[in-house]
Amino acid sequence: MPNSHTIKAAELLDFSTAIYGAAGLNRADAELCADTLVQADLWGHQSHGVMRLPWYVARLKSGVVKTDARPELVVDAGAVAVVDGRDAMGQVVTAFGMKDAIRRARLHGVGAVALRNSNHFGTAMYFTLEAAREGCVGFLSTNASPAMAPWGGRVKTVGTNPWSWAAPAGQHAPMVLDIANTGVARGKIYLARQKKLAIPQGWAINAAGEPTTDPEEALAGVTLPMAEHKGYAIAVMMDMLSGVLSGSAFGTAVTGPYQAEKRGGTGHFIIALNIAAFQSLEAFGERMEQLIAELKAVPLAKGYDEIVYPGELEARNDAMHRAHGILLPADTMNGLGRLADESGCRSPFAN
């Protein structure tokens, strides 16, 4: 097998859908979960792309993620709702919650939906962009398994707890932010390990509390927060929204996709703001275009070729990869090849 392989998004989507189907998901859920992975690769975020497919399948096979579970509305209070995911795939739970938040925003101007008993959902921007496409400002937070220590400590008790905002931007691709509160998403450390690369200083400390550039040591140690104490504090607040407020697990009780046989207990929190309740969507788009123009008009610092707004690079990558294919590293290909053998699905790399 070659060291890398370029594959069309449609082929990768068909394969991933087939793998999820073989693992027990119905067709609609399989297509959704596959699309979230392939879309991450299209955006250039391979740390959250099909590299993760074996992890998700392992959790489905162990039974901690339920193939037939359906999200259940347990609080229905006008603009506010609480959804019990019943241990379904996080993508399925979050898609349900985002659609419901958008529906409530159209009725009330705002929709706020808390989600409990869910699982890892992939990239948050996949879901907030749905709100942007529907004329809303979308927010999504989630908690995650422990990855970093409280500021000043060296034992993992706080998740990366990512969050995302997205909004339409007039004639431009939507403006979207999707970040973890660590200096880097843990998936990027896994990707560095796959590629046998050192990680930069400042990403993590080892189990002894010392700086490391070894991804193995980093994964056994502690990922560092972004912006030092500020990143730690934001992560805790996102756990408050996603875990404590939702009624889901929080702190050290949350399990991530890396462990195949422990229940996730993941919680999420969604807000959708109907832009038309604040001003016309057309006026909002024009104002967003003005904001972007002002950003891009700033004189460049030394070493920079342009200024981009949040989400612009992902939109460019999407167009490029749809046209030319997605280049997958060898370890990702090997993992997908093993899944194909185990499930009886045809490998996308077969001649």
mmCIF file of C-alpha atoms in Angstrom:
data_model
loop_
_atom_site.group_PDB
_atom_site.id
_atom_site.type_symbol
_atom_site.label_atom_id
_atom_site.label_comp_id
_atom_site.label_asym_id
_atom_site.label_seq_id
_atom_site.Cartn_x
_atom_site.Cartn_y
_atom_site.Cartn_z
ATOM 1 C CA MET A 1 0.000 0.000 0.000
ATOM 2 C CA PRO A 2 1.384 3.482 -0.854
ATOM 3 C CA ASN A 3 2.428 5.954 1.833
ATOM 4 C CA SER A 4 -0.551 8.160 1.005
ATOM 5 C CA HIS A 5 -3.537 8.099 -1.273
ATOM 6 C CA THR A 6 -5.773 10.716 -2.866
ATOM 7 C CA ILE A 7 -9.441 9.819 -2.884
ATOM 8 C CA LYS A 8 -12.575 11.597 -4.061
ATOM 9 C CA ALA A 9 -14.911 12.788 -1.335
ATOM 10 C CA ALA A 10 -17.851 10.861 -2.808
ATOM 11 C CA GLU A 11 -15.920 7.574 -2.668
ATOM 12 C CA LEU A 12 -14.860 8.203 0.910
ATOM 13 C CA LEU A 13 -18.428 9.098 1.857
ATOM 14 C CA ASP A 14 -19.839 5.928 0.288
ATOM 15 C CA PHE A 15 -17.247 3.779 2.046
ATOM 16 C CA SER A 16 -17.731 5.415 5.450
ATOM 17 C CA THR A 17 -21.511 5.108 5.108
ATOM 18 C CA ALA A 18 -21.159 1.400 4.302
ATOM 19 C CA ILE A 19 -18.898 0.862 7.327
ATOM 20 C CA TYR A 20 -21.386 2.557 9.638
ATOM 21 C CA GLY A 21 -24.185 0.509 8.107
ATOM 22 C CA ALA A 22 -22.243 -2.693 8.745
ATOM 23 C CA ALA A 23 -21.813 -1.553 12.354
ATOM 24 C CA GLY A 24 -25.592 -1.362 12.760
ATOM 25 C CA LEU A 25 -26.653 2.218 11.997
ATOM 26 C CA ASN A 26 -29.675 2.815 9.786
ATOM 27 C CA ARG A 27 -29.064 4.411 6.409
ATOM 28 C CA ALA A 28 -29.885 7.999 7.412
ATOM 29 C CA ASP A 29 -27.748 7.902 10.560
ATOM 30 C CA ALA A 30 -24.888 6.210 8.699
ATOM 31 C CA GLU A 31 -24.937 8.893 5.995
ATOM 32 C CA LEU A 32 -24.991 11.702 8.577
ATOM 33 C CA CYS A 33 -22.141 10.271 10.646
ATOM 34 C CA ALA A 34 -20.075 9.539 7.538
ATOM 35 C CA ASP A 35 -20.669 13.035 6.167
ATOM 36 C CA THR A 36 -19.413 14.685 9.355
ATOM 37 C CA LEU A 37 -16.107 12.816 9.015
ATOM 38 C CA VAL A 38 -15.599 13.409 5.308
ATOM 39 C CA GLN A 39 -16.558 17.054 5.676
ATOM 40 C CA ALA A 40 -13.852 17.498 8.319
ATOM 41 C CA ASP A 41 -11.308 16.108 5.842
ATOM 42 C CA LEU A 42 -12.644 18.434 3.154
ATOM 43 C CA TRP A 43 -12.110 21.388 5.467
ATOM 44 C CA GLY A 44 -8.534 20.243 6.077
ATOM 45 C CA HIS A 45 -9.191 19.086 9.665
ATOM 46 C CA GLN A 46 -7.901 15.527 9.330
ATOM 47 C CA SER A 47 -7.666 15.226 13.105
ATOM 48 C CA HIS A 48 -11.481 14.969 13.045
ATOM 49 C CA GLY A 49 -11.905 13.182 9.717
ATOM 50 C CA VAL A 50 -12.074 9.535 8.678
ATOM 51 C CA MET A 51 -9.058 8.857 10.883
ATOM 52 C CA ARG A 52 -11.669 8.619 13.658
ATOM 53 C CA LEU A 53 -13.904 6.084 11.911
ATOM 54 C CA PRO A 54 -12.307 3.032 13.612
ATOM 55 C CA TRP A 55 -12.812 4.664 17.029
ATOM 56 C CA TYR A 56 -16.507 5.288 16.428
ATOM 57 C CA VAL A 57 -17.055 1.786 15.039
ATOM 58 C CA ALA A 58 -15.329 0.228 18.072
ATOM 59 C CA ARG A 59 -17.742 2.061 20.376
ATOM 60 C CA LEU A 60 -20.740 0.912 18.326
ATOM 61 C CA LYS A 61 -19.511 -2.672 18.398
ATOM 62 C CA SER A 62 -18.935 -2.623 22.161
ATOM 63 C CA GLY A 63 -22.491 -1.430 22.676
ATOM 64 C CA VAL A 64 -21.719 1.689 24.707
ATOM 65 C CA VAL A 65 -23.095 3.689 21.774
ATOM 66 C CA LYS A 66 -26.566 2.449 20.884
ATOM 67 C CA THR A 67 -27.222 1.873 17.187
ATOM 68 C CA ASP A 68 -31.009 2.087 17.544
ATOM 69 C CA ALA A 69 -31.336 4.873 20.151
ATOM 70 C CA ARG A 70 -33.403 7.932 19.241
ATOM 71 C CA PRO A 71 -33.063 11.330 20.939
ATOM 72 C CA GLU A 72 -35.984 12.067 23.268
ATOM 73 C CA LEU A 73 -37.390 15.485 24.190
ATOM 74 C CA VAL A 74 -37.661 15.590 28.004
ATOM 75 C CA VAL A 75 -38.263 19.341 28.500
ATOM 76 C CA ASP A 76 -40.347 21.380 26.036
ATOM 77 C CA ALA A 77 -40.711 24.957 27.292
ATOM 78 C CA GLY A 78 -41.124 27.403 24.442
ATOM 79 C CA ALA A 79 -37.684 28.687 23.516
ATOM 80 C CA VAL A 80 -36.014 26.115 25.788
ATOM 81 C CA ALA A 81 -35.675 22.349 25.445
ATOM 82 C CA VAL A 82 -33.738 19.491 26.986
ATOM 83 C CA VAL A 83 -33.010 16.375 24.930
ATOM 84 C CA ASP A 84 -31.918 12.973 26.233
ATOM 85 C CA GLY A 85 -29.680 11.381 23.632
ATOM 86 C CA ARG A 86 -30.104 7.911 25.172
ATOM 87 C CA ASP A 87 -26.483 7.049 24.298
ATOM 88 C CA ALA A 88 -26.964 7.455 20.539
ATOM 89 C CA MET A 89 -24.209 8.622 18.218
ATOM 90 C CA GLY A 90 -23.308 12.190 19.144
ATOM 91 C CA GLN A 91 -23.824 13.284 15.550
ATOM 92 C CA VAL A 92 -27.393 11.982 15.582
ATOM 93 C CA VAL A 93 -28.198 13.675 18.903
ATOM 94 C CA THR A 94 -26.642 16.993 17.921
ATOM 95 C CA ALA A 95 -28.314 17.122 14.494
ATOM 96 C CA PHE A 96 -31.661 16.571 16.242
ATOM 97 C CA GLY A 97 -30.891 19.312 18.767
ATOM 98 C CA MET A 98 -29.725 21.851 16.189
ATOM 99 C CA LYS A 99 -32.826 21.382 14.042
ATOM 100 C CA ASP A 100 -34.988 21.832 17.132
ATOM 101 C CA ALA A 101 -33.084 24.954 18.218
ATOM 102 C CA ILE A 102 -33.542 26.512 14.761
ATOM 103 C CA ARG A 103 -37.259 25.693 14.841
ATOM 104 C CA ARG A 104 -37.621 27.325 18.259
ATOM 105 C CA ALA A 105 -35.621 30.371 17.133
ATOM 106 C CA ARG A 106 -38.037 30.914 14.264
ATOM 107 C CA LEU A 107 -40.919 30.890 16.736
ATOM 108 C CA HIS A 108 -39.339 32.843 19.612
ATOM 109 C CA GLY A 109 -36.290 34.639 18.173
ATOM 110 C CA VAL A 110 -34.014 32.342 20.188
ATOM 111 C CA GLY A 111 -33.824 28.614 20.731
ATOM 112 C CA ALA A 112 -31.762 27.074 23.542
ATOM 113 C CA VAL A 113 -31.423 23.286 23.628
ATOM 114 C CA ALA A 114 -29.445 21.299 26.203
ATOM 115 C CA LEU A 115 -28.441 17.738 25.257
ATOM 116 C CA ARG A 116 -27.600 14.984 27.739
ATOM 117 C CA ASN A 117 -26.445 11.350 27.517
ATOM 118 C CA SER A 118 -24.807 11.850 24.145
ATOM 119 C CA ASN A 119 -21.393 11.018 22.657
ATOM 120 C CA HIS A 120 -18.593 12.715 20.729
ATOM 121 C CA PHE A 121 -20.035 14.439 17.642
ATOM 122 C CA GLY A 122 -16.943 15.286 15.564
ATOM 123 C CA THR A 123 -16.527 18.899 14.462
ATOM 124 C CA ALA A 124 -18.832 21.428 16.120
ATOM 125 C CA MET A 125 -18.836 23.691 13.067
ATOM 126 C CA TYR A 126 -20.612 21.002 11.042
ATOM 127 C CA PHE A 127 -23.698 21.767 13.127
ATOM 128 C CA THR A 128 -23.369 25.519 13.706
ATOM 129 C CA LEU A 129 -23.035 26.008 9.949
ATOM 130 C CA GLU A 130 -26.472 24.470 9.584
ATOM 131 C CA ALA A 131 -27.825 27.334 11.687
ATOM 132 C CA ALA A 132 -25.976 29.858 9.528
ATOM 133 C CA ARG A 133 -27.455 28.349 6.365
ATOM 134 C CA GLU A 134 -30.907 28.735 7.925
ATOM 135 C CA GLY A 135 -30.488 32.451 8.647
ATOM 136 C CA CYS A 136 -29.454 32.063 12.278
ATOM 137 C CA VAL A 137 -26.410 32.698 14.401
ATOM 138 C CA GLY A 138 -25.551 29.291 15.835
ATOM 139 C CA PHE A 139 -23.655 28.336 18.985
ATOM 140 C CA LEU A 140 -22.672 24.847 20.117
ATOM 141 C CA SER A 141 -20.579 23.713 23.071
ATOM 142 C CA THR A 142 -19.680 20.239 24.289
ATOM 143 C CA ASN A 143 -17.764 18.697 27.119
ATOM 144 C CA ALA A 144 -15.136 16.038 26.565
ATOM 145 C CA SER A 145 -13.055 13.480 28.400
ATOM 146 C CA PRO A 146 -10.271 14.888 30.621
ATOM 147 C CA ALA A 147 -7.317 16.145 28.596
ATOM 148 C CA MET A 148 -5.825 19.002 30.587
ATOM 149 C CA ALA A 149 -5.256 19.886 34.202
ATOM 150 C CA PRO A 150 -6.752 22.783 36.135
ATOM 151 C CA TRP A 151 -4.387 25.722 35.765
ATOM 152 C CA GLY A 152 -1.402 25.034 38.001
ATOM 153 C CA GLY A 153 -2.015 21.280 38.207
ATOM 154 C CA ARG A 154 -0.648 18.249 36.371
ATOM 155 C CA VAL A 155 -3.481 15.686 36.513
ATOM 156 C CA LYS A 156 -6.093 15.510 33.741
ATOM 157 C CA THR A 157 -9.507 16.526 35.065
ATOM 158 C CA VAL A 158 -10.731 19.071 32.483
ATOM 159 C CA GLY A 159 -11.850 18.309 28.928
ATOM 160 C CA THR A 160 -10.917 20.251 25.820
ATOM 161 C CA ASN A 161 -14.626 21.218 25.828
ATOM 162 C CA PRO A 162 -14.835 22.736 22.320
ATOM 163 C CA TRP A 163 -17.278 25.394 21.180
ATOM 164 C CA SER A 164 -18.346 26.940 17.904
ATOM 165 C CA TRP A 165 -20.134 30.021 16.587
ATOM 166 C CA ALA A 166 -21.316 30.438 12.996
ATOM 167 C CA ALA A 167 -23.174 33.159 11.121
ATOM 168 C CA PRO A 168 -24.032 33.917 7.495
ATOM 169 C CA ALA A 169 -21.743 36.526 5.953
ATOM 170 C CA GLY A 170 -23.614 38.002 3.014
ATOM 171 C CA GLN A 171 -21.876 37.200 -0.262
ATOM 172 C CA HIS A 172 -19.038 35.454 1.562
ATOM 173 C CA ALA A 173 -18.893 31.920 2.923
ATOM 174 C CA PRO A 174 -20.222 31.874 6.505
ATOM 175 C CA MET A 175 -18.065 33.170 9.317
ATOM 176 C CA VAL A 176 -17.419 30.267 11.666
ATOM 177 C CA LEU A 177 -15.249 29.558 14.692
ATOM 178 C CA ASP A 178 -14.650 26.049 16.040
ATOM 179 C CA ILE A 179 -12.018 25.702 18.732
ATOM 180 C CA ALA A 180 -10.997 23.538 21.646
ATOM 181 C CA ASN A 181 -9.780 25.254 24.788
ATOM 182 C CA THR A 182 -6.473 23.460 24.744
ATOM 183 C CA GLY A 183 -3.700 25.014 22.706
ATOM 184 C CA VAL A 184 -4.383 22.280 20.171
ATOM 185 C CA ALA A 185 -7.108 19.668 19.664
ATOM 186 C CA ARG A 186 -6.026 16.294 21.037
ATOM 187 C CA GLY A 187 -6.856 14.745 17.666
ATOM 188 C CA LYS A 188 -3.902 16.663 16.213
ATOM 189 C CA ILE A 189 -1.602 14.936 18.669
ATOM 190 C CA TYR A 190 -3.037 11.581 17.567
ATOM 191 C CA LEU A 191 -2.476 12.652 13.959
ATOM 192 C CA ALA A 192 1.146 13.570 14.731
ATOM 193 C CA ARG A 193 1.611 10.138 16.280
ATOM 194 C CA GLN A 194 0.157 8.536 13.137
ATOM 195 C CA LYS A 195 2.537 10.518 10.956
ATOM 196 C CA LYS A 196 5.456 9.868 13.351
ATOM 197 C CA LEU A 197 6.063 13.595 13.782
ATOM 198 C CA ALA A 198 7.201 15.592 16.789
ATOM 199 C CA ILE A 199 4.710 18.077 18.189
ATOM 200 C CA PRO A 200 5.592 21.732 18.865
ATOM 201 C CA GLN A 201 6.718 22.910 22.267
ATOM 202 C CA GLY A 202 3.804 24.288 24.236
ATOM 203 C CA TRP A 203 1.220 21.704 23.160
ATOM 204 C CA ALA A 204 1.588 19.392 26.153
ATOM 205 C CA ILE A 205 3.500 18.293 29.221
ATOM 206 C CA ASN A 206 4.342 14.693 30.089
ATOM 207 C CA ALA A 207 3.099 12.782 33.134
ATOM 208 C CA ALA A 208 5.894 14.285 35.229
ATOM 209 C CA GLY A 209 4.756 17.814 34.374
ATOM 210 C CA GLU A 210 7.664 18.520 32.010
ATOM 211 C CA PRO A 211 7.404 20.022 28.488
ATOM 212 C CA THR A 212 7.466 17.411 25.692
ATOM 213 C CA THR A 213 7.528 17.220 21.907
ATOM 214 C CA ASP A 214 6.837 13.472 21.858
ATOM 215 C CA PRO A 215 3.176 12.746 20.944
ATOM 216 C CA GLU A 216 3.231 9.483 22.927
ATOM 217 C CA GLU A 217 4.364 11.337 26.047
ATOM 218 C CA ALA A 218 1.822 14.070 25.346
ATOM 219 C CA LEU A 219 -1.069 11.615 25.122
ATOM 220 C CA ALA A 220 0.037 9.979 28.369
ATOM 221 C CA GLY A 221 0.490 13.413 29.934
ATOM 222 C CA VAL A 222 -1.552 16.610 29.834
ATOM 223 C CA THR A 223 -2.549 18.844 26.914
ATOM 224 C CA LEU A 224 -1.981 22.501 27.796
ATOM 225 C CA PRO A 225 -4.753 25.110 27.631
ATOM 226 C CA MET A 226 -4.800 27.920 25.130
ATOM 227 C CA ALA A 227 -3.990 31.330 26.586
ATOM 228 C CA GLU A 228 -2.849 29.726 29.833
ATOM 229 C CA HIS A 229 -5.353 30.289 32.676
ATOM 230 C CA LYS A 230 -7.926 31.804 30.296
ATOM 231 C CA GLY A 231 -8.252 28.630 28.244
ATOM 232 C CA TYR A 232 -8.667 26.588 31.408
ATOM 233 C CA ALA A 233 -11.396 28.913 32.674
ATOM 234 C CA ILE A 234 -13.310 28.860 29.372
ATOM 235 C CA ALA A 235 -13.148 25.061 29.326
ATOM 236 C CA VAL A 236 -14.685 24.885 32.789
ATOM 237 C CA MET A 237 -17.503 27.249 31.778
ATOM 238 C CA MET A 238 -18.241 25.144 28.687
ATOM 239 C CA ASP A 239 -18.525 22.089 30.943
ATOM 240 C CA MET A 240 -20.948 24.056 33.103
ATOM 241 C CA LEU A 241 -23.173 24.663 30.056
ATOM 242 C CA SER A 242 -22.715 21.298 28.370
ATOM 243 C CA GLY A 243 -22.579 18.948 31.334
ATOM 244 C CA VAL A 244 -23.892 20.529 34.526
ATOM 245 C CA LEU A 245 -26.782 22.554 33.037
ATOM 246 C CA SER A 246 -27.828 19.811 30.608
ATOM 247 C CA GLY A 247 -28.001 17.168 33.337
ATOM 248 C CA SER A 248 -25.311 15.075 31.660
ATOM 249 C CA ALA A 249 -21.960 13.840 32.950
ATOM 250 C CA PHE A 250 -19.268 16.438 33.607
ATOM 251 C CA GLY A 251 -15.617 16.682 34.602
ATOM 252 C CA THR A 252 -13.884 13.344 35.007
ATOM 253 C CA ALA A 253 -17.113 11.380 34.404
ATOM 254 C CA VAL A 254 -17.058 12.074 30.642
ATOM 255 C CA THR A 255 -15.550 9.463 28.297
ATOM 256 C CA GLY A 256 -14.266 10.319 24.835
ATOM 257 C CA PRO A 257 -14.212 8.366 21.567
ATOM 258 C CA TYR A 258 -10.752 6.967 22.272
ATOM 259 C CA GLN A 259 -12.069 4.412 24.786
ATOM 260 C CA ALA A 260 -14.183 1.706 23.199
ATOM 261 C CA GLU A 261 -15.961 0.267 26.211
ATOM 262 C CA LYS A 262 -16.891 3.168 28.490
ATOM 263 C CA ARG A 263 -20.186 5.017 28.254
ATOM 264 C CA GLY A 264 -19.732 8.572 26.966
ATOM 265 C CA GLY A 265 -22.104 10.623 29.119
ATOM 266 C CA THR A 266 -21.276 13.602 26.903
ATOM 267 C CA GLY A 267 -23.360 16.775 27.108
ATOM 268 C CA HIS A 268 -23.869 19.588 24.622
ATOM 269 C CA PHE A 269 -25.531 23.013 24.612
ATOM 270 C CA ILE A 270 -27.003 24.788 21.580
ATOM 271 C CA ILE A 271 -28.207 28.331 21.011
ATOM 272 C CA ALA A 272 -29.804 29.504 17.754
ATOM 273 C CA LEU A 273 -30.533 33.196 17.230
ATOM 274 C CA ASN A 274 -32.971 34.085 14.454
ATOM 275 C CA ILE A 275 -31.291 37.024 12.732
ATOM 276 C CA ALA A 276 -34.624 38.259 11.326
ATOM 277 C CA ALA A 277 -35.792 38.898 14.900
ATOM 278 C CA PHE A 278 -33.000 41.461 15.281
ATOM 279 C CA GLN A 279 -32.792 42.984 11.805
ATOM 280 C CA SER A 280 -33.398 41.925 8.220
ATOM 281 C CA LEU A 281 -31.187 39.102 7.012
ATOM 282 C CA GLU A 282 -30.178 41.291 4.066
ATOM 283 C CA ALA A 283 -29.024 44.119 6.356
ATOM 284 C CA PHE A 284 -27.118 41.645 8.516
ATOM 285 C CA GLY A 285 -25.368 40.257 5.444
ATOM 286 C CA GLU A 286 -24.343 43.727 4.299
ATOM 287 C CA ARG A 287 -22.971 44.546 7.745
ATOM 288 C CA MET A 288 -21.037 41.277 7.833
ATOM 289 C CA GLU A 289 -19.532 42.099 4.432
ATOM 290 C CA GLN A 290 -18.463 45.478 5.824
ATOM 291 C CA LEU A 291 -16.874 43.831 8.866
ATOM 292 C CA ILE A 292 -14.920 41.408 6.657
ATOM 293 C CA ALA A 293 -13.826 44.236 4.348
ATOM 294 C CA GLU A 294 -12.490 46.184 7.325
ATOM 295 C CA LEU A 295 -10.540 43.155 8.535
ATOM 296 C CA LYS A 296 -8.993 42.550 5.129
ATOM 297 C CA ALA A 297 -8.055 46.216 4.676
ATOM 298 C CA VAL A 298 -5.635 46.163 7.623
ATOM 299 C CA PRO A 299 -1.960 46.526 6.554
ATOM 300 C CA LEU A 300 -0.137 43.196 6.646
ATOM 301 C CA ALA A 301 2.412 42.288 9.290
ATOM 302 C CA LYS A 302 5.796 41.008 8.149
ATOM 303 C CA GLY A 303 5.652 37.425 6.896
ATOM 304 C CA TYR A 304 1.929 37.427 6.059
ATOM 305 C CA ASP A 305 0.370 37.403 2.586
ATOM 306 C CA GLU A 306 -3.253 38.132 3.489
ATOM 307 C CA ILE A 307 -5.803 38.452 6.261
ATOM 308 C CA VAL A 308 -8.571 35.866 6.427
ATOM 309 C CA TYR A 309 -11.733 35.845 8.502
ATOM 310 C CA PRO A 310 -12.775 32.834 10.625
ATOM 311 C CA GLY A 311 -14.002 30.041 8.366
ATOM 312 C CA GLU A 312 -12.526 31.395 5.129
ATOM 313 C CA LEU A 313 -9.691 28.868 4.944
ATOM 314 C CA GLU A 314 -12.081 25.959 5.535
ATOM 315 C CA ALA A 315 -14.316 27.162 2.706
ATOM 316 C CA ARG A 316 -11.320 27.335 0.361
ATOM 317 C CA ASN A 317 -10.088 23.902 1.418
ATOM 318 C CA ASP A 318 -13.528 22.440 0.840
ATOM 319 C CA ALA A 319 -13.612 23.709 -2.745
ATOM 320 C CA MET A 320 -10.062 22.521 -3.421
ATOM 321 C CA HIS A 321 -10.530 19.038 -1.987
ATOM 322 C CA ARG A 322 -13.858 18.528 -3.743
ATOM 323 C CA ALA A 323 -12.136 19.319 -7.019
ATOM 324 C CA HIS A 324 -8.869 17.438 -6.508
ATOM 325 C CA GLY A 325 -9.573 14.813 -3.858
ATOM 326 C CA ILE A 326 -8.461 14.266 -0.267
ATOM 327 C CA LEU A 327 -4.928 13.098 0.464
ATOM 328 C CA LEU A 328 -4.998 10.552 3.294
ATOM 329 C CA PRO A 329 -1.896 9.510 5.269
ATOM 330 C CA ALA A 330 -0.812 5.878 5.245
ATOM 331 C CA ASP A 331 -1.894 5.117 8.818
ATOM 332 C CA THR A 332 -5.402 6.372 8.112
ATOM 333 C CA MET A 333 -5.555 4.232 4.976
ATOM 334 C CA ASN A 334 -4.371 1.194 6.907
ATOM 335 C CA GLY A 335 -7.031 1.747 9.553
ATOM 336 C CA LEU A 336 -9.750 2.016 6.916
ATOM 337 C CA GLY A 337 -8.401 -1.065 5.156
ATOM 338 C CA ARG A 338 -8.684 -3.079 8.362
ATOM 339 C CA LEU A 339 -12.254 -1.854 8.822
ATOM 340 C CA ALA A 340 -13.068 -2.971 5.279
ATOM 341 C CA ASP A 341 -11.691 -6.454 5.971
ATOM 342 C CA GLU A 342 -13.511 -6.773 9.285
ATOM 343 C CA SER A 343 -16.869 -5.567 7.951
ATOM 344 C CA GLY A 344 -16.824 -7.182 4.528
ATOM 345 C CA CYS A 345 -17.051 -3.789 2.818
ATOM 346 C CA ARG A 346 -15.016 -3.072 -0.285
ATOM 347 C CA SER A 347 -11.915 -1.039 0.498
ATOM 348 C CA PRO A 348 -11.809 2.383 -1.180
ATOM 349 C CA PHE A 349 -8.151 1.698 -1.972
ATOM 350 C CA ALA A 350 -8.756 -1.605 -3.805
ATOM 351 C CA ASN A 351 -7.523 -1.693 -7.368
#
